[in-house]
Coordinates of C-alpha atoms in Angstrom, one line a residue:
M26 CA 106.9 59.0 69.8
S27 CA 103.7 57.3 70.6
N28 CA 101.8 58.1 73.7
L29 CA 102.4 54.7 75.3
K30 CA 106.2 55.4 75.2
M31 CA 105.9 58.9 76.7
K32 CA 103.8 57.1 79.6
E33 CA 106.4 54.6 80.0
A34 CA 109.2 57.2 80.1
A35 CA 107.0 59.2 82.6
L36 CA 106.8 56.1 84.8
V37 CA 110.4 55.3 84.7
Y38 CA 111.3 58.9 85.7
L39 CA 108.6 59.0 88.7
D40 CA 110.3 55.8 90.0
R41 CA 113.9 57.0 89.5
S42 CA 113.3 60.6 91.1
G43 CA 111.5 59.5 94.0
G44 CA 108.2 61.0 92.7
L45 CA 106.2 57.6 92.5
Q46 CA 106.9 57.2 96.4
K47 CA 105.6 60.8 97.1
F48 CA 102.7 60.2 95.0
I49 CA 102.0 57.0 96.7
N50 CA 102.1 58.8 100.2
D51 CA 99.7 61.7 99.1
C52 CA 97.3 59.0 97.9
K53 CA 97.4 57.4 101.3
Y54 CA 96.4 60.8 102.8
Y55 CA 93.2 61.1 100.5
N56 CA 92.4 57.4 101.1
D57 CA 92.6 57.7 104.9
S58 CA 90.5 61.0 104.8
K59 CA 86.9 60.5 105.7
Q60 CA 85.8 63.2 103.2
S61 CA 84.5 62.6 99.9
Y62 CA 86.5 64.3 96.8
A63 CA 85.8 64.8 93.3
V64 CA 89.3 66.1 92.3
Y65 CA 92.6 64.6 93.7
R66 CA 95.3 67.2 93.2
F67 CA 99.0 66.1 93.0
N68 CA 102.1 68.1 92.7
I69 CA 104.9 66.4 90.7
L70 CA 108.3 67.8 90.8
I71 CA 110.0 67.9 87.6
N72 CA 113.8 68.4 86.9
P73 CA 114.0 69.2 82.9
S74 CA 117.9 68.3 82.9
D75 CA 116.8 64.8 84.5
I76 CA 113.9 64.1 82.3
V77 CA 115.4 65.3 78.9
E78 CA 118.5 63.0 79.8
L79 CA 116.1 60.2 80.4
D80 CA 114.0 60.8 77.4
A81 CA 114.4 63.8 75.2
E82 CA 111.0 63.8 73.5
L83 CA 109.0 63.7 76.9
G84 CA 111.3 66.6 78.1
N85 CA 110.6 68.4 75.0
H86 CA 106.7 68.0 75.7
I87 CA 106.8 69.1 79.2
L88 CA 108.5 72.3 78.5
H89 CA 106.7 73.3 75.2
H90 CA 103.3 71.6 75.7
P91 CA 102.9 71.5 79.5
V92 CA 99.1 71.1 79.4
K93 CA 99.5 67.9 77.3
A94 CA 102.3 66.7 79.1
A95 CA 100.3 66.8 82.4
E96 CA 97.7 64.7 80.8
V97 CA 100.3 62.0 80.1
F98 CA 101.3 62.0 83.9
Q99 CA 97.4 62.1 84.6
S100 CA 96.9 58.8 82.7
V101 CA 100.0 57.1 84.5
C102 CA 99.1 57.9 88.1
F103 CA 95.4 56.9 87.4
I104 CA 97.0 53.3 86.3
A105 CA 99.1 53.5 89.3
V106 CA 96.2 54.3 91.6
K107 CA 93.9 51.4 90.1
T108 CA 96.8 48.8 89.9
L109 CA 98.1 49.5 93.4
S110 CA 94.5 50.2 94.9
L111 CA 95.8 53.3 96.4
I112 CA 92.4 55.4 96.6
G113 CA 89.2 53.4 96.9
Q114 CA 86.8 56.1 96.0
L115 CA 88.5 57.2 92.7
Q116 CA 86.4 56.3 89.6
T117 CA 87.6 58.2 86.7
E118 CA 90.9 59.5 85.3
T119 CA 89.4 63.1 85.0
Q120 CA 89.4 63.1 88.9
I121 CA 93.3 63.4 89.2
N122 CA 94.5 66.8 88.7
I123 CA 98.1 66.7 88.0
V124 CA 100.4 69.8 88.4
L125 CA 104.1 69.8 87.0
K126 CA 106.3 71.9 89.1
L127 CA 109.5 72.6 87.5
T128 CA 112.8 73.2 89.2
H129 CA 114.4 75.3 86.7
L130 CA 114.6 76.1 82.8
P131 CA 117.3 75.5 80.5
A132 CA 119.5 78.4 80.5
L133 CA 118.9 79.5 77.2
P134 CA 117.4 82.7 75.4
S135 CA 114.3 81.0 74.0
Y136 CA 113.3 80.3 77.6
S137 CA 113.8 83.9 79.0
L138 CA 110.9 86.3 78.9
N139 CA 112.0 89.9 78.7
F140 CA 109.6 92.5 79.9
C141 CA 111.3 95.3 77.9
E142 CA 111.0 93.5 74.5
F143 CA 107.9 93.2 72.4
P144 CA 106.0 91.5 71.2
L145 CA 105.6 88.7 74.1
D146 CA 104.7 85.4 73.2
Y147 CA 101.7 84.7 75.2
T148 CA 99.9 82.1 72.8
S149 CA 102.1 79.1 72.9
Q150 CA 101.0 78.2 76.4
R151 CA 104.6 77.1 77.3
F152 CA 107.1 77.7 80.3
Y153 CA 109.3 80.8 80.4
M154 CA 111.5 82.3 82.8
M155 CA 111.1 85.9 84.2
Q156 CA 112.7 88.0 86.6
G157 CA 111.2 91.1 88.4
I158 CA 110.7 93.1 91.7
V159 CA 107.3 92.9 93.3
I160 CA 105.7 96.3 93.5
A161 CA 102.0 95.4 94.5
M162 CA 100.2 92.3 95.9
T163 CA 96.5 91.5 96.7
T164 CA 95.0 89.9 99.7
V165 CA 94.5 86.2 99.3
T166 CA 91.2 85.1 97.9
K167 CA 89.5 81.8 96.7
Y168 CA 89.1 80.4 93.4
T169 CA 87.6 77.0 92.0
Q170 CA 90.3 74.6 91.8
G171 CA 88.0 71.7 90.4
A172 CA 84.3 71.1 90.3
R173 CA 82.0 68.1 89.6
F174 CA 79.2 68.4 87.0
L175 CA 76.1 66.2 86.4
C176 CA 73.7 65.8 83.6
S177 CA 70.3 67.8 84.2
D178 CA 68.3 64.8 82.8
D179 CA 67.9 61.9 85.2
A180 CA 67.2 59.4 82.4
C181 CA 70.8 60.1 81.1
P182 CA 73.6 57.7 82.4
L183 CA 75.8 60.7 83.2
S184 CA 73.3 62.2 85.6
E185 CA 75.5 60.5 88.2
G186 CA 79.1 59.5 88.6
F187 CA 82.4 61.7 88.0
Q188 CA 82.5 62.0 84.1
Y189 CA 82.1 65.7 84.0
I190 CA 85.2 67.2 86.3
R191 CA 86.5 70.6 85.5
V192 CA 89.7 71.6 86.9
H193 CA 91.5 75.1 86.6
A194 CA 93.8 75.4 83.8
P195 CA 96.7 78.1 83.3
G196 CA 95.4 81.5 82.6
A197 CA 91.8 80.4 82.8
T198 CA 89.3 82.7 84.5
E199 CA 86.7 81.5 87.2
S200 CA 83.9 81.5 84.5
A201 CA 86.0 79.2 82.3
T202 CA 86.0 76.5 85.3
V203 CA 82.5 77.0 86.5
R204 CA 79.4 78.3 84.6
N205 CA 75.8 77.2 83.5
D206 CA 76.0 76.9 79.9
F207 CA 77.9 73.6 79.7
L208 CA 76.2 70.8 77.8
C209 CA 76.2 66.9 78.2
N210 CA 78.1 65.2 75.5
L211 CA 75.6 62.4 75.2
C212 CA 72.2 64.1 75.4
S213 CA 72.8 67.7 75.0
S214 CA 71.0 68.5 78.3
S215 CA 72.4 71.2 80.4
L216 CA 75.0 70.4 83.1
Q217 CA 74.6 71.4 86.8
E218 CA 77.2 71.9 89.3
D219 CA 77.3 69.4 92.3
R220 CA 78.1 72.1 94.7
K221 CA 79.2 69.8 97.5
F222 CA 82.1 68.6 95.7
R223 CA 83.5 72.0 94.6
V224 CA 87.1 72.4 95.7
L225 CA 88.4 75.8 96.3
G226 CA 92.0 77.0 96.5
D227 CA 93.9 80.1 97.5
K228 CA 94.9 82.6 94.9
Q229 CA 96.9 85.9 95.1
I230 CA 97.7 88.4 92.4
V231 CA 101.2 90.1 92.4
E232 CA 102.5 92.7 90.1
I233 CA 106.2 92.9 89.3
I234 CA 108.7 95.2 87.2
T235 CA 111.9 94.3 85.8
A236 CA 114.8 95.5 87.6
K237 CA 115.7 97.9 84.8
A238 CA 112.7 99.9 85.4
L239 CA 114.4 101.1 88.9
H240 CA 116.0 103.7 86.6
A241 CA 112.9 105.7 86.2
F242 CA 113.2 106.1 90.1
Q243 CA 116.8 107.0 90.3
G244 CA 116.7 110.4 88.7
H245 CA 118.6 109.6 85.4
S246 CA 118.9 112.4 83.1
N247 CA 120.6 110.8 80.1
N248 CA 118.1 111.9 77.8
Q249 CA 117.1 108.4 76.6
P250 CA 113.4 108.0 77.0
F251 CA 112.2 104.3 77.9
R252 CA 109.1 102.6 78.4
F253 CA 108.4 99.9 81.2
Q254 CA 105.2 98.5 82.6
S255 CA 104.3 96.0 85.4
F256 CA 103.3 92.5 84.6
T257 CA 100.7 90.5 86.6
I258 CA 101.6 87.1 88.3
F259 CA 99.0 84.9 89.4
L260 CA 100.0 82.9 92.5
R261 CA 97.9 79.7 93.8
D262 CA 97.7 77.4 96.4
E263 CA 101.0 76.5 97.7
L264 CA 102.7 79.7 96.2
V265 CA 100.2 82.1 97.9
N266 CA 102.3 84.5 100.3
K267 CA 105.7 83.1 99.0
M268 CA 106.6 86.5 97.8
S269 CA 107.1 90.1 99.6
I270 CA 106.9 93.5 98.2
G271 CA 110.1 95.1 97.4
N272 CA 112.0 91.5 96.7
E273 CA 113.3 90.4 93.5
Y274 CA 112.3 86.8 92.3
K275 CA 112.9 84.6 89.4
I276 CA 109.5 83.0 88.3
I277 CA 108.7 80.0 86.0
G278 CA 105.5 80.2 84.6
I279 CA 103.1 80.2 81.4
P280 CA 102.0 83.7 79.8
T281 CA 98.4 83.9 79.1
C282 CA 96.1 86.4 77.9
V283 CA 93.4 87.3 80.6
K284 CA 90.2 89.4 79.5
S285 CA 88.7 91.2 82.6
L286 CA 88.0 95.0 82.3
Q287 CA 90.8 95.1 79.8
T288 CA 92.7 92.5 77.8
S289 CA 96.2 92.0 79.2
V290 CA 99.0 89.6 79.4
C291 CA 99.5 87.7 82.8
I292 CA 101.7 85.2 84.1
E293 CA 100.4 81.8 85.8
A294 CA 103.3 81.2 88.2
N295 CA 104.7 77.6 88.3
S296 CA 107.5 78.1 90.6
I297 CA 109.4 81.0 92.4
T298 CA 112.9 81.5 93.6
F299 CA 114.5 84.3 95.6
C300 CA 116.9 86.0 93.4
N301 CA 120.3 86.5 95.1
P302 CA 122.7 89.0 93.3
K303 CA 126.2 88.3 92.4
V304 CA 128.8 89.7 95.0
P305 CA 132.0 91.1 93.3
S306 CA 135.1 89.3 94.1
G307 CA 137.0 92.3 94.8
I308 CA 137.6 95.9 94.1
S309 CA 139.0 97.8 90.9
D310 CA 142.6 97.9 90.4
N311 CA 142.9 101.7 90.9
F312 CA 141.5 101.3 94.5
R313 CA 143.7 98.2 95.1
C314 CA 146.8 100.1 94.1
L315 CA 145.7 103.0 96.2
L316 CA 144.9 100.7 99.2
S317 CA 148.4 99.1 99.0
L318 CA 150.3 102.5 99.0
I319 CA 148.7 103.7 102.0
S320 CA 148.3 100.2 103.9
S321 CA 150.3 101.7 106.9
S322 CA 147.6 104.0 108.0
C323 CA 143.9 103.0 109.0
W324 CA 142.4 106.6 108.2
K325 CA 144.0 107.7 104.8
F326 CA 142.2 105.4 102.4
T327 CA 138.8 106.5 103.9
A328 CA 139.9 110.2 103.8
I329 CA 140.8 110.0 100.3
L330 CA 137.6 108.1 99.4
A331 CA 135.7 111.1 100.8
N332 CA 137.8 113.6 99.1
V333 CA 137.6 112.2 95.5
F334 CA 134.1 110.9 95.9
A335 CA 131.5 112.6 93.4
S336 CA 134.2 114.5 91.6
H337 CA 131.6 114.7 88.7
I338 CA 129.4 116.8 90.9
V339 CA 131.4 118.9 93.4
P340 CA 135.1 119.5 93.3
P341 CA 137.6 117.2 95.3
G342 CA 138.0 118.5 99.0
T343 CA 134.7 120.1 99.2
Y344 CA 131.7 118.7 101.1
N345 CA 134.2 115.9 102.5
F346 CA 132.0 115.3 105.9
L347 CA 129.1 115.0 104.0
K348 CA 130.5 112.6 101.3
L349 CA 132.0 110.4 104.0
C350 CA 128.5 110.0 105.6
L351 CA 126.8 109.3 102.5
L352 CA 129.5 106.6 101.8
M353 CA 129.0 105.2 105.3
S354 CA 125.1 105.0 104.7
L355 CA 125.6 103.4 101.3
V356 CA 127.9 100.6 102.8
Q357 CA 125.1 99.7 105.0
T358 CA 122.6 98.7 102.4
S359 CA 122.0 95.0 101.6
D360 CA 121.4 93.1 98.3
S361 CA 120.4 89.8 100.3
N362 CA 116.9 88.7 101.6
K363 CA 118.4 89.2 105.4
E364 CA 116.8 91.7 107.4
L365 CA 118.4 95.1 107.1
E366 CA 119.3 96.2 110.8
D367 CA 121.9 98.8 110.4
C368 CA 120.2 101.5 108.5
L369 CA 121.8 105.0 108.6
D370 CA 119.3 107.8 108.0
I371 CA 120.8 111.5 107.1
L372 CA 119.3 114.8 107.3
I373 CA 121.1 117.7 105.9
I374 CA 120.5 121.3 106.9
T375 CA 121.5 123.4 103.8
S376 CA 121.0 126.7 102.0
D377 CA 122.7 125.3 98.6
T378 CA 119.9 122.7 97.9
L379 CA 120.8 122.4 94.0
L380 CA 124.4 121.1 94.9
V381 CA 123.1 118.8 97.7
D382 CA 120.2 117.3 95.6
R383 CA 122.7 116.6 92.7
L384 CA 125.3 114.9 95.1
L385 CA 122.4 112.8 96.7
N386 CA 121.0 111.9 93.3
Y387 CA 124.4 110.9 92.2
S388 CA 125.0 108.6 95.3
I389 CA 121.8 106.6 95.1
N390 CA 122.7 105.6 91.4
L391 CA 125.5 103.6 93.0
V392 CA 123.4 101.2 94.7
P393 CA 120.7 98.9 93.1
R394 CA 118.0 100.1 95.4
G395 CA 118.7 103.7 95.3
I396 CA 115.2 105.4 95.0
R397 CA 114.6 109.0 94.4
H398 CA 110.9 109.4 95.7
P399 CA 108.6 111.1 93.2
V400 CA 106.4 114.0 94.5
S401 CA 103.4 112.7 92.7
T402 CA 103.5 109.3 94.4
E403 CA 103.4 107.9 98.2
I404 CA 106.4 107.3 100.4
F405 CA 104.7 104.2 101.9
P406 CA 102.0 101.4 100.7
T407 CA 98.6 102.6 99.6
L408 CA 95.5 100.5 98.8
F409 CA 93.5 100.3 95.7
R410 CA 91.0 97.8 94.1
N411 CA 92.5 95.4 91.5
N412 CA 91.4 95.3 88.2
Y413 CA 90.7 91.5 87.5
G414 CA 87.4 91.3 89.3
T415 CA 88.4 89.2 92.1
G416 CA 87.1 91.5 95.0
A417 CA 90.6 91.5 96.5
V418 CA 92.3 94.8 97.5
S419 CA 95.7 95.5 96.3
I420 CA 98.6 96.9 98.2
Q421 CA 100.8 99.2 96.1
A422 CA 104.6 99.5 97.4
G423 CA 105.5 103.0 98.0
S424 CA 109.1 104.1 97.4
A425 CA 110.1 102.9 100.9
L426 CA 109.5 99.5 100.0
L427 CA 110.7 99.6 96.7
A428 CA 113.9 100.7 98.3
K429 CA 114.3 97.6 100.5
G430 CA 117.8 97.2 101.4
G431 CA 118.9 100.3 99.8
I432 CA 118.3 104.2 100.0
C433 CA 115.0 106.2 99.9
F434 CA 115.8 109.7 98.9
I435 CA 112.7 111.8 99.9
G436 CA 114.0 115.2 98.9
D437 CA 113.2 118.5 100.8
L438 CA 111.4 117.7 104.0
S439 CA 110.0 121.2 104.2
S440 CA 107.9 120.5 101.0
Y441 CA 105.9 117.9 103.0
K442 CA 102.6 118.5 104.9
K443 CA 102.6 117.9 108.8
D444 CA 100.4 114.6 108.4
K445 CA 103.1 113.2 106.0
L446 CA 105.8 114.3 108.3
E447 CA 104.1 112.6 111.5
Q448 CA 103.6 109.5 109.4
L449 CA 107.7 109.4 108.4
Q450 CA 108.4 110.0 112.0
S451 CA 106.3 107.1 113.3
V452 CA 107.7 104.8 110.6
M453 CA 111.3 105.7 111.2
E454 CA 111.0 105.2 114.9
S455 CA 109.1 101.6 114.5
R456 CA 110.9 100.7 111.2
S457 CA 107.6 99.2 110.2
I458 CA 104.4 100.4 108.8
T459 CA 100.7 98.9 109.2
V460 CA 98.2 99.1 106.3
Y461 CA 94.6 98.9 107.6
I462 CA 92.2 97.3 105.0
P463 CA 88.6 98.5 105.8
G464 CA 86.7 95.4 104.9
K465 CA 83.4 97.3 104.3
K466 CA 85.0 99.8 101.8
F467 CA 86.3 96.6 99.8
G468 CA 83.5 94.2 100.1
D469 CA 84.8 92.0 103.0
D470 CA 83.1 90.8 106.3
S471 CA 86.0 91.9 108.4
N472 CA 88.9 94.3 108.8
Q473 CA 92.2 93.3 108.0
Q474 CA 95.8 94.7 108.7
T475 CA 99.1 94.1 107.3
T476 CA 102.5 94.9 108.7
F477 CA 105.4 95.7 106.4
P478 CA 109.1 96.0 107.8
I479 CA 110.8 99.3 106.4
Q480 CA 114.3 98.2 105.5
C481 CA 116.2 101.1 104.0
S482 CA 117.9 104.2 104.9
F483 CA 116.1 107.6 104.4
W484 CA 118.0 110.8 103.2
S485 CA 116.7 114.2 103.1
F486 CA 117.6 117.8 103.3
V487 CA 116.0 121.0 104.7
D488 CA 116.3 124.1 102.7
M489 CA 117.1 126.9 105.0
D490 CA 116.2 129.6 102.4
S491 CA 112.9 128.2 101.4
S492 CA 110.1 130.8 100.9
S493 CA 108.4 130.0 104.2
R494 CA 111.7 130.3 106.0
K495 CA 112.2 133.7 104.5
N496 CA 109.1 135.3 105.9
M497 CA 109.9 134.0 109.3
Q498 CA 112.1 135.8 111.9
K499 CA 115.5 134.3 112.2
T500 CA 116.5 133.2 115.7
N501 CA 119.9 134.0 117.1
T502 CA 121.9 130.8 117.1
L503 CA 125.4 130.3 118.8
I504 CA 128.4 129.6 116.3
G505 CA 128.6 126.0 115.6
Q506 CA 124.9 125.4 116.2
M507 CA 122.1 124.6 113.9
D508 CA 118.6 126.2 113.6
C509 CA 116.5 123.5 113.1
S510 CA 113.1 125.4 113.8
L511 CA 111.7 124.6 110.3
I512 CA 110.9 121.1 111.2
P513 CA 109.5 119.3 114.2
A514 CA 112.3 118.5 116.8
N515 CA 110.9 114.9 117.2
L516 CA 111.3 114.3 113.5
V517 CA 114.7 115.5 113.7
E518 CA 115.8 113.3 116.3
V519 CA 114.8 110.1 114.4
F520 CA 117.5 110.7 112.0
G521 CA 120.7 109.3 112.9
L522 CA 123.1 111.8 111.2
L523 CA 122.3 115.6 111.3
I524 CA 124.7 117.4 108.9
N525 CA 125.4 121.2 108.6
C526 CA 125.9 122.4 105.2
N527 CA 125.5 126.1 105.2
E528 CA 127.7 129.0 104.3
S529 CA 129.5 129.1 107.6
S530 CA 130.4 125.6 107.6
P531 CA 133.9 124.3 106.8
C532 CA 132.4 121.8 104.0
H533 CA 131.0 124.6 102.0
Q534 CA 133.9 126.1 100.1
F535 CA 132.2 128.8 98.1
L536 CA 135.0 129.6 95.1
P537 CA 136.0 126.0 94.1
T538 CA 132.3 125.2 93.8
V539 CA 131.8 128.2 91.5
H540 CA 134.7 127.2 89.3
H541 CA 133.4 123.8 89.2
T542 CA 129.9 124.8 88.2
L543 CA 131.2 127.3 85.6
K544 CA 133.4 124.7 84.0
K545 CA 130.7 122.1 83.9
A546 CA 128.4 124.6 82.1
I547 CA 131.0 125.0 79.4
D548 CA 131.9 121.2 79.1
P549 CA 129.2 119.2 80.8
E550 CA 131.0 115.7 79.7
G551 CA 134.4 116.7 80.5
L552 CA 136.4 115.2 83.3
L553 CA 137.8 118.2 85.2
Y554 CA 140.1 116.5 87.8
L555 CA 142.7 113.7 87.6
A556 CA 140.6 112.1 90.5
S557 CA 137.5 111.7 88.1
K558 CA 139.8 109.8 85.6
Q559 CA 141.6 107.6 88.1
F560 CA 138.4 106.8 90.2
T561 CA 135.3 106.3 88.1
T562 CA 131.8 105.9 88.9
E563 CA 131.9 102.2 88.2
D564 CA 134.9 101.9 90.5
F565 CA 133.0 103.2 93.4
E566 CA 129.9 101.0 92.4
K567 CA 132.2 97.9 92.6
L568 CA 133.8 99.2 95.9
L569 CA 130.5 99.6 97.6
A570 CA 129.1 96.5 96.4
F571 CA 132.3 94.4 97.7
A572 CA 132.4 96.3 101.2
K573 CA 128.9 95.8 102.1
N574 CA 129.2 92.2 101.8
L575 CA 132.3 91.8 104.2
N576 CA 131.9 90.5 107.9
V577 CA 133.5 93.4 109.7
E578 CA 134.7 93.2 113.2
F579 CA 135.8 95.9 115.7
S580 CA 139.5 96.1 116.4
L581 CA 140.1 96.6 120.2
E582 CA 141.5 100.0 119.7
A583 CA 138.3 101.0 117.7
E584 CA 135.8 99.5 120.2
R585 CA 137.6 101.4 122.9
M586 CA 137.2 104.6 121.0
V587 CA 133.6 104.4 120.1
H588 CA 132.7 103.1 123.7
G589 CA 134.4 106.0 125.0
Y590 CA 132.8 108.4 122.7
Y591 CA 129.3 106.9 123.6
L592 CA 129.8 107.4 127.5
A593 CA 130.9 111.0 126.9
S594 CA 127.8 111.5 124.6
R595 CA 125.4 110.1 127.2
R596 CA 126.9 112.6 129.9
I597 CA 126.6 115.4 127.5
R598 CA 122.9 114.6 126.7
T599 CA 122.0 114.3 130.5
D600 CA 123.9 117.6 131.6
S601 CA 120.8 120.0 131.9
I602 CA 122.9 123.1 132.0
C603 CA 125.4 123.1 129.1
G604 CA 124.7 119.8 127.5
S605 CA 123.8 119.4 123.8
K606 CA 120.7 118.0 122.3
L607 CA 122.1 114.8 121.2
S608 CA 119.3 112.5 119.8
A609 CA 118.5 109.4 121.1
S610 CA 118.7 107.7 117.7
A611 CA 122.3 109.2 117.4
L612 CA 123.2 107.2 120.5
K613 CA 121.7 104.2 119.1
Y614 CA 123.9 104.4 116.1
L615 CA 127.0 104.8 118.2

């Protein structure tokens, strides 16, 4: 297909899609402006399905040779400007900078870039679609969007005018657009930049990982080693600040090889879409059958769930209260972009930390964003200097932001230092954290700060038999009370649920647990109970995914019950003589 026919097809597409009218409106803005421009930037929205249907060769050109396709549209737009007299100051075609913005890519494997598969195609300079979770992002900095150069020889005819215009190309570094070793094509003299015509744009660098990489943070122990790495995404101009740490996005972009301190593959983003997970249409047949059998009671289904839950870890009938609370917290998680308001934080007081740890670790794997906090990393965001020489500071997501909409299991509270516990208490009270960026340290003129909402539930436990605890004199506690002197009282109060799982509590049945542990040691893969065969882990995953997306309303009876319990709890809390220490957060959850 000739270049002329492609230009004709591009013009027809612009006319039919409404892009031509938008282009005319954008030209009017430039023409009415009193400012002089060397580069005129235009975004053109491209629907690949429509353009392939109109002209297959032009569509193929856009998908596989986007830089050359942009030149076709650049020529069409320049002719339109001159024909319709849209911009009086425009002199040359090189002054028009066309950015093709794709709405989507064909749903074919060849257009999908999988971070877990190698080698990656970063030399073809074409569009791919990728999907990932944001784990780090930089502050916004400036980059050179376009620049005007003039020949340094005054006698040369190219020492004036707009013949030498350089614009940013996908994957290009700053030195590719602006440097001092360009030569004149006519007289070979050096080119000098006319700085007053330099056009600056906004730039932000984001790191993402594939959702599969979250398995590394979920405590999987299937003895199958796997490798993952983050990928760098360059956001420019209108895409800046369109991504948030912890969210998952679908990104259309062009892979490129960027050379900075080290050579790395990066993605020049073209368009970004928030990733909405699929909501299951129902629950498994086993649970549906159980629900129909006990539909006459509003309590039995929940009680049976708690009884048989995690039968791979603990025998049915043990830890029922703890398992019920875990299920309540899991069903409060969210996969959507809406703000998570109903977090349910759980603190467990126990002397059997091994079994509780296994139970919590099993539970966080039932939701997409269940994160087990690695001891070697930070719970909350930290700062570091990015590796691409932009001078921007990068904010690295901690476990809490990575668990957005899910569960952050932080392990044994007694293993953290005082400053970390104080920070955890402050964050849980405000449900946000502010990161301070000192300008002096990172080469900026002024200090900055960024606030992130913390939208996850925290799970933790306290080991009552820890080494530090054994050396302390035990205080006498009344039957039914818990000794929480190992951690600060203010920190205990910010947890919505405080659960007692020591030897004297009803939920800790010693002999069934011992039998279960011995049988598991003999046959680790065996299903010891009928409940394990009837209600599998996949059944619980499907149930939780379905239940947390339901719009639940209180019945009148339930509302009266909770309201009565709430009023009684407030009276108990205010009774100075025989009142119990009911935390304010517990009242809030009620």
